[in-house]
Structures are given as C-alpha cells and as structure tokens.
Tab-separated table of C-alpha atoms and ligand atoms in Angstrom:
chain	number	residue	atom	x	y	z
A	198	UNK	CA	110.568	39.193	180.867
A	199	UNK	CA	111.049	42.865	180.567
A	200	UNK	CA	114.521	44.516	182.316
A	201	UNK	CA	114.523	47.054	184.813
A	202	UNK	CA	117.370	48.952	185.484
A	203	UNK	CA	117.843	51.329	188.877
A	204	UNK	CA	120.028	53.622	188.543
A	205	UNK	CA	122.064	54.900	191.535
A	206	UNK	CA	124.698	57.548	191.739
A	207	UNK	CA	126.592	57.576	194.880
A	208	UNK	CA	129.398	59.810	196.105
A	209	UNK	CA	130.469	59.243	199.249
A	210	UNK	CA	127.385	57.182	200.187
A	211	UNK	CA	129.378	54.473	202.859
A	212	UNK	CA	126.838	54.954	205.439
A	213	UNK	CA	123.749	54.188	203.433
A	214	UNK	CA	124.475	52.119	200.861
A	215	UNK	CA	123.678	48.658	202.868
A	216	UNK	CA	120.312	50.711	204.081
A	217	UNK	CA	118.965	51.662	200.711
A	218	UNK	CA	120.094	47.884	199.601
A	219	UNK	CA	118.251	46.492	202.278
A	220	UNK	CA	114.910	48.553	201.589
A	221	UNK	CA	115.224	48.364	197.402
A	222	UNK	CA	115.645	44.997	198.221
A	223	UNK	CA	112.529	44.425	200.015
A	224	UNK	CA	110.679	46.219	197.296
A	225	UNK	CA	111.748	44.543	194.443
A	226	UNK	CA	110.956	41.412	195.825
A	227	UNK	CA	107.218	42.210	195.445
A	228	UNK	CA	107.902	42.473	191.781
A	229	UNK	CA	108.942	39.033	190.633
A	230	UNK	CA	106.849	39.631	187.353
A	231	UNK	CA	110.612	41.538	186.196
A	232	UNK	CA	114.334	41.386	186.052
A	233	UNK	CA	116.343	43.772	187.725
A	234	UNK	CA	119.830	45.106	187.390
A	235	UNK	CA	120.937	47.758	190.313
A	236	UNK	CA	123.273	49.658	189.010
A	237	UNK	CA	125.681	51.535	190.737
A	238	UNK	CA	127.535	54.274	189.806
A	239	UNK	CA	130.661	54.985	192.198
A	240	UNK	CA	131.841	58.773	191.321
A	241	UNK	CA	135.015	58.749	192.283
A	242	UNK	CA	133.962	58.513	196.522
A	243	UNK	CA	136.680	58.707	198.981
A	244	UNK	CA	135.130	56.739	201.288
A	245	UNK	CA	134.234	53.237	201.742
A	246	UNK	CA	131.140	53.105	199.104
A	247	UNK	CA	132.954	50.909	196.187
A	248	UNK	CA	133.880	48.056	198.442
A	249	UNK	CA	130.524	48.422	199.779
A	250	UNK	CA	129.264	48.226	196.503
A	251	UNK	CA	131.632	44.993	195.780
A	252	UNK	CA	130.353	43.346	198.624
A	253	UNK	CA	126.878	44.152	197.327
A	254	UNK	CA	127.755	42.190	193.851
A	255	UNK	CA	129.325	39.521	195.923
A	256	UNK	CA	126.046	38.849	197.263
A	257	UNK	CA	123.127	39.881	194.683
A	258	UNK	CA	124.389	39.047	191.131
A	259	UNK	CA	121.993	41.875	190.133
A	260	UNK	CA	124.048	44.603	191.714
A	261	UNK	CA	125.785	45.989	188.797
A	262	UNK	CA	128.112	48.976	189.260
A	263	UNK	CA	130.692	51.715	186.941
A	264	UNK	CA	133.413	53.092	188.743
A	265	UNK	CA	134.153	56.576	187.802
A	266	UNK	CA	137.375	57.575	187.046
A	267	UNK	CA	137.569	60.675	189.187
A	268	UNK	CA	134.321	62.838	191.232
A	269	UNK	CA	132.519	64.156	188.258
A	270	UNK	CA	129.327	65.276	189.727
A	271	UNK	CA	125.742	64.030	189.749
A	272	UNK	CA	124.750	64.898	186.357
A	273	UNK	CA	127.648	63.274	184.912
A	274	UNK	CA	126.993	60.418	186.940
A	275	UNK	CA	123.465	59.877	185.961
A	276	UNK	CA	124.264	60.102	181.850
A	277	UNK	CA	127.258	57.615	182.832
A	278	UNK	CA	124.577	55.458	183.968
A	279	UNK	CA	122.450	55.881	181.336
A	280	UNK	CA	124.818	54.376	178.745
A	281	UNK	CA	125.553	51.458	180.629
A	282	UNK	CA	121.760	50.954	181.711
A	283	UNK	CA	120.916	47.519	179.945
A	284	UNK	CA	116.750	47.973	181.285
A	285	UNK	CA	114.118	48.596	178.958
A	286	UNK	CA	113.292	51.140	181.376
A	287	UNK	CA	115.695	52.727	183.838
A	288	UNK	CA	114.501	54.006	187.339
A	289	UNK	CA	116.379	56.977	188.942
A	290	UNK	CA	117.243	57.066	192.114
A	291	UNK	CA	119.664	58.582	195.291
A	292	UNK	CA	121.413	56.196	196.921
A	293	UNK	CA	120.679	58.544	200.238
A	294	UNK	CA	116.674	57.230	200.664
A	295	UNK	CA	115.482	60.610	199.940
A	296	UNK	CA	114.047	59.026	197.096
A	297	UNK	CA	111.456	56.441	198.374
A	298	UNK	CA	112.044	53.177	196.657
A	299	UNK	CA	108.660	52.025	197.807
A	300	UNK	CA	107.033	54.035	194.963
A	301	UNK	CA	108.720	51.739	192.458
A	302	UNK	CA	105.958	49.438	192.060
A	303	UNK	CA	103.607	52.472	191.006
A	304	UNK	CA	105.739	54.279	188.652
A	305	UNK	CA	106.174	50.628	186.873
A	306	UNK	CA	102.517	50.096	186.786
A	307	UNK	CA	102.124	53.376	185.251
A	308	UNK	CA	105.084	52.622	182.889
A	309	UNK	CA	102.722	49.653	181.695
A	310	UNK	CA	99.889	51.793	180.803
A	311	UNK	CA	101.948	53.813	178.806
A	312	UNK	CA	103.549	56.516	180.243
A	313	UNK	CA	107.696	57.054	178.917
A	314	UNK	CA	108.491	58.799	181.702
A	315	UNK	CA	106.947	58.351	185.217
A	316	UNK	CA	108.442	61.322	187.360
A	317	UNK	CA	107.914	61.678	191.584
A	318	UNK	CA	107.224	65.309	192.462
A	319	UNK	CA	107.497	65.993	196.070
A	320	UNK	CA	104.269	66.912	198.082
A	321	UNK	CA	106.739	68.278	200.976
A	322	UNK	CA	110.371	68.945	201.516
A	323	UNK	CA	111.043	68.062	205.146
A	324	UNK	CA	114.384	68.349	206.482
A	325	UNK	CA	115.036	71.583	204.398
A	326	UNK	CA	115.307	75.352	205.330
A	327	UNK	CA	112.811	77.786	204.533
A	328	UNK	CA	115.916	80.051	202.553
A	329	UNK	CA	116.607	76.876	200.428
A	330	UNK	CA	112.473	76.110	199.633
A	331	UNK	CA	111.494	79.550	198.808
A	332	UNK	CA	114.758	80.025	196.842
A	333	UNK	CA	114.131	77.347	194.990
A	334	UNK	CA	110.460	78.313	194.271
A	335	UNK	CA	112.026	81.170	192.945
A	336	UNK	CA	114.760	79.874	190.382
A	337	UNK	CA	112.082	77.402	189.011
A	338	UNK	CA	109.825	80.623	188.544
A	339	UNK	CA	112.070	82.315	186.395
A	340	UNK	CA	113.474	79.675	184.813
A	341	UNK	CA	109.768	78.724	183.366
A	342	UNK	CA	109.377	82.436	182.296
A	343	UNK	CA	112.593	82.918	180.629
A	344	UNK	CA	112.707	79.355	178.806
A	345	UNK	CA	109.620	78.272	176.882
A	346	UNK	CA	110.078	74.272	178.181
A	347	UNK	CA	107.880	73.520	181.014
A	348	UNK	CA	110.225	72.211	184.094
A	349	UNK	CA	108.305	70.378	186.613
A	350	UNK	CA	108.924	72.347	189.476
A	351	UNK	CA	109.899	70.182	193.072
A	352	UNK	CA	110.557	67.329	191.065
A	353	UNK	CA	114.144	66.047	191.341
A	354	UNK	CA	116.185	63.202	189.566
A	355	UNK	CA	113.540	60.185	190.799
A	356	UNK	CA	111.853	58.865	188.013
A	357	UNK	CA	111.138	56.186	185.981
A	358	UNK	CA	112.074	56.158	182.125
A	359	UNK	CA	111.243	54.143	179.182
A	360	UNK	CA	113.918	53.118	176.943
A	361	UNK	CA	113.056	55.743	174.140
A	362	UNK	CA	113.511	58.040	176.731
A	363	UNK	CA	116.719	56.722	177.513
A	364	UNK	CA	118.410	56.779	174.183
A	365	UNK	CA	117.175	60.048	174.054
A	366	UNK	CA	118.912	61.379	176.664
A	367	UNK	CA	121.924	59.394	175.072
A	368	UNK	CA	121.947	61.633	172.675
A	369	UNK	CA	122.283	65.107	174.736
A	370	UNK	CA	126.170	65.242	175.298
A	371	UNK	CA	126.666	68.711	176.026
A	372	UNK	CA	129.530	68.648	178.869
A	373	UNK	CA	127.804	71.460	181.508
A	374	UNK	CA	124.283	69.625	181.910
A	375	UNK	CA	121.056	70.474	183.251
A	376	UNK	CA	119.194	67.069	183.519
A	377	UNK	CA	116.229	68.572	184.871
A	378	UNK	CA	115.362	70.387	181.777
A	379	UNK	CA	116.636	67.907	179.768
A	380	UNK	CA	113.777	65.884	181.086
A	381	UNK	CA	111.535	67.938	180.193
A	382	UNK	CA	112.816	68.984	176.595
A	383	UNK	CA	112.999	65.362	175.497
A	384	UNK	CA	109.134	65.296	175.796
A	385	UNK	CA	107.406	61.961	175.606
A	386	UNK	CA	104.395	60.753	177.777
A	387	UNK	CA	104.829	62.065	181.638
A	388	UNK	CA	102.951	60.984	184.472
A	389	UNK	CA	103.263	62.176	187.925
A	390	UNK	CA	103.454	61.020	191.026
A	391	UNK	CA	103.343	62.306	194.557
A	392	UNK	CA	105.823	61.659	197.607
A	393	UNK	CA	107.054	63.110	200.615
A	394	UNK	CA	110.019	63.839	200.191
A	395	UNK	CA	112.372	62.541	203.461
A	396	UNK	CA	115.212	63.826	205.382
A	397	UNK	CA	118.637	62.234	204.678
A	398	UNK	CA	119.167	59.168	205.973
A	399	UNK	CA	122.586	59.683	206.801
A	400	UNK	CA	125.677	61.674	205.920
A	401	UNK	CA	125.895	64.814	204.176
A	402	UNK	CA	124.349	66.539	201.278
A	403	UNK	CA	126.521	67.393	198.480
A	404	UNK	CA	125.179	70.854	197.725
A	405	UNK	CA	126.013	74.310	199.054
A	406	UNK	CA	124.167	77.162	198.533
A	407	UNK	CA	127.568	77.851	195.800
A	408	UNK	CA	126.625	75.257	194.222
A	409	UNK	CA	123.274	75.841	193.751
A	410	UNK	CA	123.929	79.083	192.442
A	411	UNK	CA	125.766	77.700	190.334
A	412	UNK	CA	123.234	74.776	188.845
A	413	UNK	CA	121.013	77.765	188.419
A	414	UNK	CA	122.906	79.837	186.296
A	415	UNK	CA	123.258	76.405	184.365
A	416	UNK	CA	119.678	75.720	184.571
A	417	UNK	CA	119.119	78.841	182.775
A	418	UNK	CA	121.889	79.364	180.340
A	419	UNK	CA	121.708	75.619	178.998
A	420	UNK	CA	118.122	76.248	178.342
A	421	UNK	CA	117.712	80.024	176.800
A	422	UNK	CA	119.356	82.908	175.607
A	423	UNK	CA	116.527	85.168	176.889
A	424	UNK	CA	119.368	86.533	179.268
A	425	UNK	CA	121.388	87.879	175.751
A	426	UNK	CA	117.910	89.379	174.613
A	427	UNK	CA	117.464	90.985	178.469
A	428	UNK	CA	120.995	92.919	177.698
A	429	UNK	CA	120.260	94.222	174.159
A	430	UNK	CA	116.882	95.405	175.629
A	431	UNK	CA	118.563	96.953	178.550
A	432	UNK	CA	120.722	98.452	175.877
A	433	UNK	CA	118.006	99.925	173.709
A	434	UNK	CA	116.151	101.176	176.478
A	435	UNK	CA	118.873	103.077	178.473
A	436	UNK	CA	120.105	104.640	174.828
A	437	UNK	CA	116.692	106.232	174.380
A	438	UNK	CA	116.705	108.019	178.029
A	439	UNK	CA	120.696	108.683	176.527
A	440	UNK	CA	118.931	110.207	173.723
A	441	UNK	CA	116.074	112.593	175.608
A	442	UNK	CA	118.174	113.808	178.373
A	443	UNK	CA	120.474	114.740	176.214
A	444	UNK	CA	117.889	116.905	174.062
A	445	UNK	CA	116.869	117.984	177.637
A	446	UNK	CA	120.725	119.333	178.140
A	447	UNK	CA	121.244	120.650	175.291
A	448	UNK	CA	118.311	122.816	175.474
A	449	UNK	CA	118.936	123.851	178.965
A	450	UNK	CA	122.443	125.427	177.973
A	451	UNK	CA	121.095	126.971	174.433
A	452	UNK	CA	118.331	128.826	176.564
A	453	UNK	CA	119.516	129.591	179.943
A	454	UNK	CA	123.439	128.892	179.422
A	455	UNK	CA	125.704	126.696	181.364
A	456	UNK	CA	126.940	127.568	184.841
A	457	UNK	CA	129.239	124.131	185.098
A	458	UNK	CA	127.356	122.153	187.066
A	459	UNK	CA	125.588	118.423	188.098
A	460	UNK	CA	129.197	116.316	189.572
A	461	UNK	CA	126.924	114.078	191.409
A	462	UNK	CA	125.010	112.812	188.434
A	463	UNK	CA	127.678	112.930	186.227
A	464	UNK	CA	129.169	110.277	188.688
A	465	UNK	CA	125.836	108.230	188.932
A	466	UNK	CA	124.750	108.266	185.601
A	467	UNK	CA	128.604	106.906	184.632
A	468	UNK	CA	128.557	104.308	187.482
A	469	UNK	CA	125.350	102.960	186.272
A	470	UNK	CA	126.521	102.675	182.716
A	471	UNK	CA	129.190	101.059	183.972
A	472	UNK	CA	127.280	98.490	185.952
A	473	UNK	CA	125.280	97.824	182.812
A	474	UNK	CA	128.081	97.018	181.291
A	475	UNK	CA	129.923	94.885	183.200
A	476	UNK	CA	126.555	92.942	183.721
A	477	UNK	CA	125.902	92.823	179.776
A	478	UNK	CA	129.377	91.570	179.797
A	479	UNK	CA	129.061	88.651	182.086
A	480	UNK	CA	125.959	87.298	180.509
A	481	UNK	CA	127.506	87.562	177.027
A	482	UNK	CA	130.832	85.824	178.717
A	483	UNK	CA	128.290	82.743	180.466
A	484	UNK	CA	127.804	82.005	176.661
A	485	UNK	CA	131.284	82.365	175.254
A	486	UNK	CA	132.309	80.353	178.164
A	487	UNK	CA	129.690	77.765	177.340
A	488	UNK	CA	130.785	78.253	173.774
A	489	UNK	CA	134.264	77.581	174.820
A	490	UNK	CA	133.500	74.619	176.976
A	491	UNK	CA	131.508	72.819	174.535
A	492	UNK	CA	133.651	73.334	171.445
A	493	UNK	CA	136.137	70.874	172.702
A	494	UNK	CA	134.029	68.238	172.414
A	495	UNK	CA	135.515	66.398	175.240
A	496	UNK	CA	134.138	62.808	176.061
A	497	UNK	CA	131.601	63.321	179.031
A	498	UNK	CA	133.163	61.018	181.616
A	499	UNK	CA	136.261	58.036	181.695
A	500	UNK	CA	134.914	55.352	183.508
A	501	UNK	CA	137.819	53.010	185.679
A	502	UNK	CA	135.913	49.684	186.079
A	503	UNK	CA	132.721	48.094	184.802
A	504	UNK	CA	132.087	45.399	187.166
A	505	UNK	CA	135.581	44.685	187.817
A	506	UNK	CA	136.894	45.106	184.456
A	507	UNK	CA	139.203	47.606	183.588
A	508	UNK	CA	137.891	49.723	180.579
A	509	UNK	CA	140.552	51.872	178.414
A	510	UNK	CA	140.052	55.237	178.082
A	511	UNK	CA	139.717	55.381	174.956
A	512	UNK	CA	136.778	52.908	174.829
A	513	UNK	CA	133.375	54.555	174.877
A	514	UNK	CA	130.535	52.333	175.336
A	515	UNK	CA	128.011	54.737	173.811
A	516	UNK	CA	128.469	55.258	170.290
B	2085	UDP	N1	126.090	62.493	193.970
B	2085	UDP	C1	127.001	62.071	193.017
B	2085	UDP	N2	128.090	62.865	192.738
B	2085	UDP	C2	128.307	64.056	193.362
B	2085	UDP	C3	127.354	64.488	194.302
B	2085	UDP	C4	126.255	63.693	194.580
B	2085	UDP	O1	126.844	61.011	192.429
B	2085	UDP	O2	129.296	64.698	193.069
B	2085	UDP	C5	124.918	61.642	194.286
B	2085	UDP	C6	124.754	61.349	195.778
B	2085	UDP	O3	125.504	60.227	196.155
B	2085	UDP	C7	123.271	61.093	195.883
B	2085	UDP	C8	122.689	62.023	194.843
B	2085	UDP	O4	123.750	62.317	193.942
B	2085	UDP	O5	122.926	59.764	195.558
B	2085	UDP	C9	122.107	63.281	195.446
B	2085	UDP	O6	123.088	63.963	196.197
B	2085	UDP	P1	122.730	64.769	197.517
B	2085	UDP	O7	121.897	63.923	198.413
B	2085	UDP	O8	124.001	65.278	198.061
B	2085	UDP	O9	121.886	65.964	196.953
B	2085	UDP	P2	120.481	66.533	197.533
B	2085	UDP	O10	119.604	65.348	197.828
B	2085	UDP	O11	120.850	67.289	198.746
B	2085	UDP	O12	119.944	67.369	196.412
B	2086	MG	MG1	119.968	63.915	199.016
C-alpha cells in the first residue's frame, strides 16, 4: 500500500486545527486504497495548537507531528517536514483551509499517472485586497524576467510531491529559502490544477506587507544575480554620459571661457551619483549578506519533540 504523507505547518493555528482535521478527515476517508500519516509541524505557536495537535494523536494514530524548537517561519517549517515525511509522496498543505483538502483525491490520481509534482494554482484570490493581488502580479513578473526558472505564478505551497521530489528538496539547505522557486528549479513532471482559493477560516494571517517585501527580495536574490549585472550596467552606462558631457564642458570653456557657473546641476548630477551608489551598494550588500548568512552553515532548524520524544540537538534526522 503506498504512504501518503500531508504535510501541515501551523503557527498559531488553535482555532482551526480541529476544523481542517475534521474536513481532511472526511476526505481521506474516500481514499482507503492508501495509508496516511498527517503530519504536523508545530513552529514554535504560543497558543493552544500543540495540545490540540496531542489530542489529535490521542485520537487518530495517523496524526503525526514535530515540535519546533522556537517560531522559525513557514519555509523552515515545510523543509522540517520534509525530512521527517515518511510518504512516498508528501501533500502540502495550510493548516488554515485556504488550501482545499477536497482536491486531494485529484492531485493523487494525477500523481498515479505520472506526474512528480501535482501543484494547485488558484483560479481566484477571494478575501484579498486589490494592493496585495496586483502587487503580487507584479513581483512574480519580474521575478520571471530577471531569473531564467519559470515560477508558477498564483500558485502557493499546496501541492502534491513524489518522493524524488522530496529528497530533492532534501538536498537544498540554504538557510534564507525561497520554496516557491525551489519548486520550480528542482524540475520533474508538473501538473496543474485549478482552485479557488478561500478566505481564512479563522485567525490571522501571518504576513505583512514587511514581510512580503521581504520574501520578495528573497525570491529574487536566492534565484539570480541579474540585480549585480543591473548595477555594473547602470555603472557603464552613467560613465559614458560622464564621459560626453564632460567633452561637452570642456569644449564649452576652451571656446567661449568659463564664467563660474551651473550650482544647481553640480548638486543634481552629485546627488544622483550618490543615489547610484548607495543603491549599487545595497544590492552588492543583499549578496554579501547572503554570503555571510550561508557561510556558517548553520543546521536549518532544532526540532523539540517528535511525537513526544525528546530529540537532542545535536541529532539531525536528515543526513
Ligand atoms: N506558518 C508557519 N510559521 C510561520 C507562519 C505561518 O508555519 O511563522 C504556517 C501557518 O500556520 C499556515 C501557513 O504557514 O498553515 C500559511 O500561513 P498564513 O495563512 O499566515 O499565510 P497566507 O495564507 O496569508 O499566505
Ligand atoms: Mg493563509
């Protein structure tokens, strides 16, 4: 019997954890043709969401869960479940029912004909503001341009992936992730699927327009350096207008002198370089700081409890 793992990250998650349980359950009772193992992964919630989870496992011995040792964000959640996934194929989901569990049974069936990785792209996005849709239109725009991977676009986290896949992704450990384009970078056989994508169930979304500035500066700097090429071109460029205007000058004053003269572009011309600069700067320090940050080679994640055994630190499961 093949082994299905569903992999949920929750933070914070008290109020719909018994909902989404209650629904996945109902879903993957239709699908007695596999084994399942729900797999929780608690990062580091303040709230009630690991005894919730407990009481799950108390009930339904294939509620499986990882207790993070501290709140390490999504992405680190998600490759925290990956290495403990046991599945031959590991189905990610929210724990907020965002994520329609209902579409299981299709992205399985698909699974079976072939595909490694079966990925939901949302038709709609209700529940969100217009700032946050187009803005995200935009970011996927440019990241597609300035990388040469193709990232689906309005496809999240919710997806169905074979095994291969899985070790795969096992074997990305850079510490500042971008799981989207991971996705897509691995490769393999994708199929889509459509959804409409829901409102929160309940509670509140994790994300702030900071943060999502943020993930896009990620998004972009974990995928390409076409931002380092932008400044050297930016460079080359404003040398050459250097280079004519100051022909321009110095044939002005050998022909009709030089009354002193031209504050106010002095000023602008010097600002502007110095904007430039600064900018050129900051890209160039993204990467040192990504540099920096990877160099230490820091384990991704300590997990506290594996179904209510303590794990050391010093104990990595993947390896
Ligand atoms: N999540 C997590 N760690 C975090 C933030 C979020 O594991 O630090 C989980 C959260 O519990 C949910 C999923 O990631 O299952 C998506 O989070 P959220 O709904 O806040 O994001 P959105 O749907 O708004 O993109
Ligand atoms: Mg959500």
């Amino acid at each position: 019997m093949k082994r299905i793992t569903i992999l949920i990250p929750a933070y914070n998650e008290e109020q719909v954890l018994n909902k989404l349980y209650t629904r996945l359950q109902g879903v993957l009772a239709g699908l007695s043709k596999y084994r399942f193992e729900i797999l929780f992964i608690n990062d580091g919630s303040k709230d009630r969401t690991l005894e919730i989870i407990k009481e799950l496992k108390r009930k339904d011995a294939r509620v499986s869960y990882i207790n993070l040792s501290r709140n390490y964000g999504k992405e680190i959640a998600m490759i925290a479940g990956l290495d403990y996934a046991t599945g031959d194929a590991v189905v990610i989901i929210d724990a907020d029912l965002q994520d329609p569990p209902e579409l299981i049974p299709q992205m399985i069936a698909y699974w079976e004909e072939g595909y490694d990785d079966v990925y939901a792209k949302r038709r709609s996005r209700q529940g969100e503001t217009w700032l946050k849709k187009s803005t995200s239109k935009l970011f996927y725009r440019c990241l597609q341009k300035l990388s040469n991977i193709p990232i689906q676009e309005d496809t999240g986290d919710f997806r169905l992936l074979d095994r291969r896949c899985v070790e795969a992704l096992k074997q990305l450990r850079e510490t500042q992730r971008y799981t989207k384009g991971m996705f897509s970078w691995i490769g393999f056989k994708k199929k889509e699927l459509l959804f409409d994508r829901e409102p929160r169930a309940a509670g509140q979304t994790k994300w702030n327009y900071f943060k999502l500035c943020d993930l896009a500066i990620e998004g972009i700097t974990c995928f390409t350096i076409t931002p380092l090429r932008f400044s050297s071109f930016l460079g080359a460029l404003i040398s050459l207008f250097a280079f004519i205007y100051m022909i321009v000058v110095m044939v002005k004053t050998i022909v009709y002198g030089d009354p002193v003269q031209g504050y106010p572009s002095l000023m602008v011309i010097i600002l502007f370089l110095g904007g430039i600069q600064l900018l050129s700067l900051g890209i160039i320090g993204e990467y040192i700081g990504r540099i920096f940050n990877e160099c230490k080679r820091r384990p991704l994640y300590f997990v506290d409890e594996y179904n209510g055994k303590k794990i050391p630190a010093r104990q990595l499961v993947y390896e």
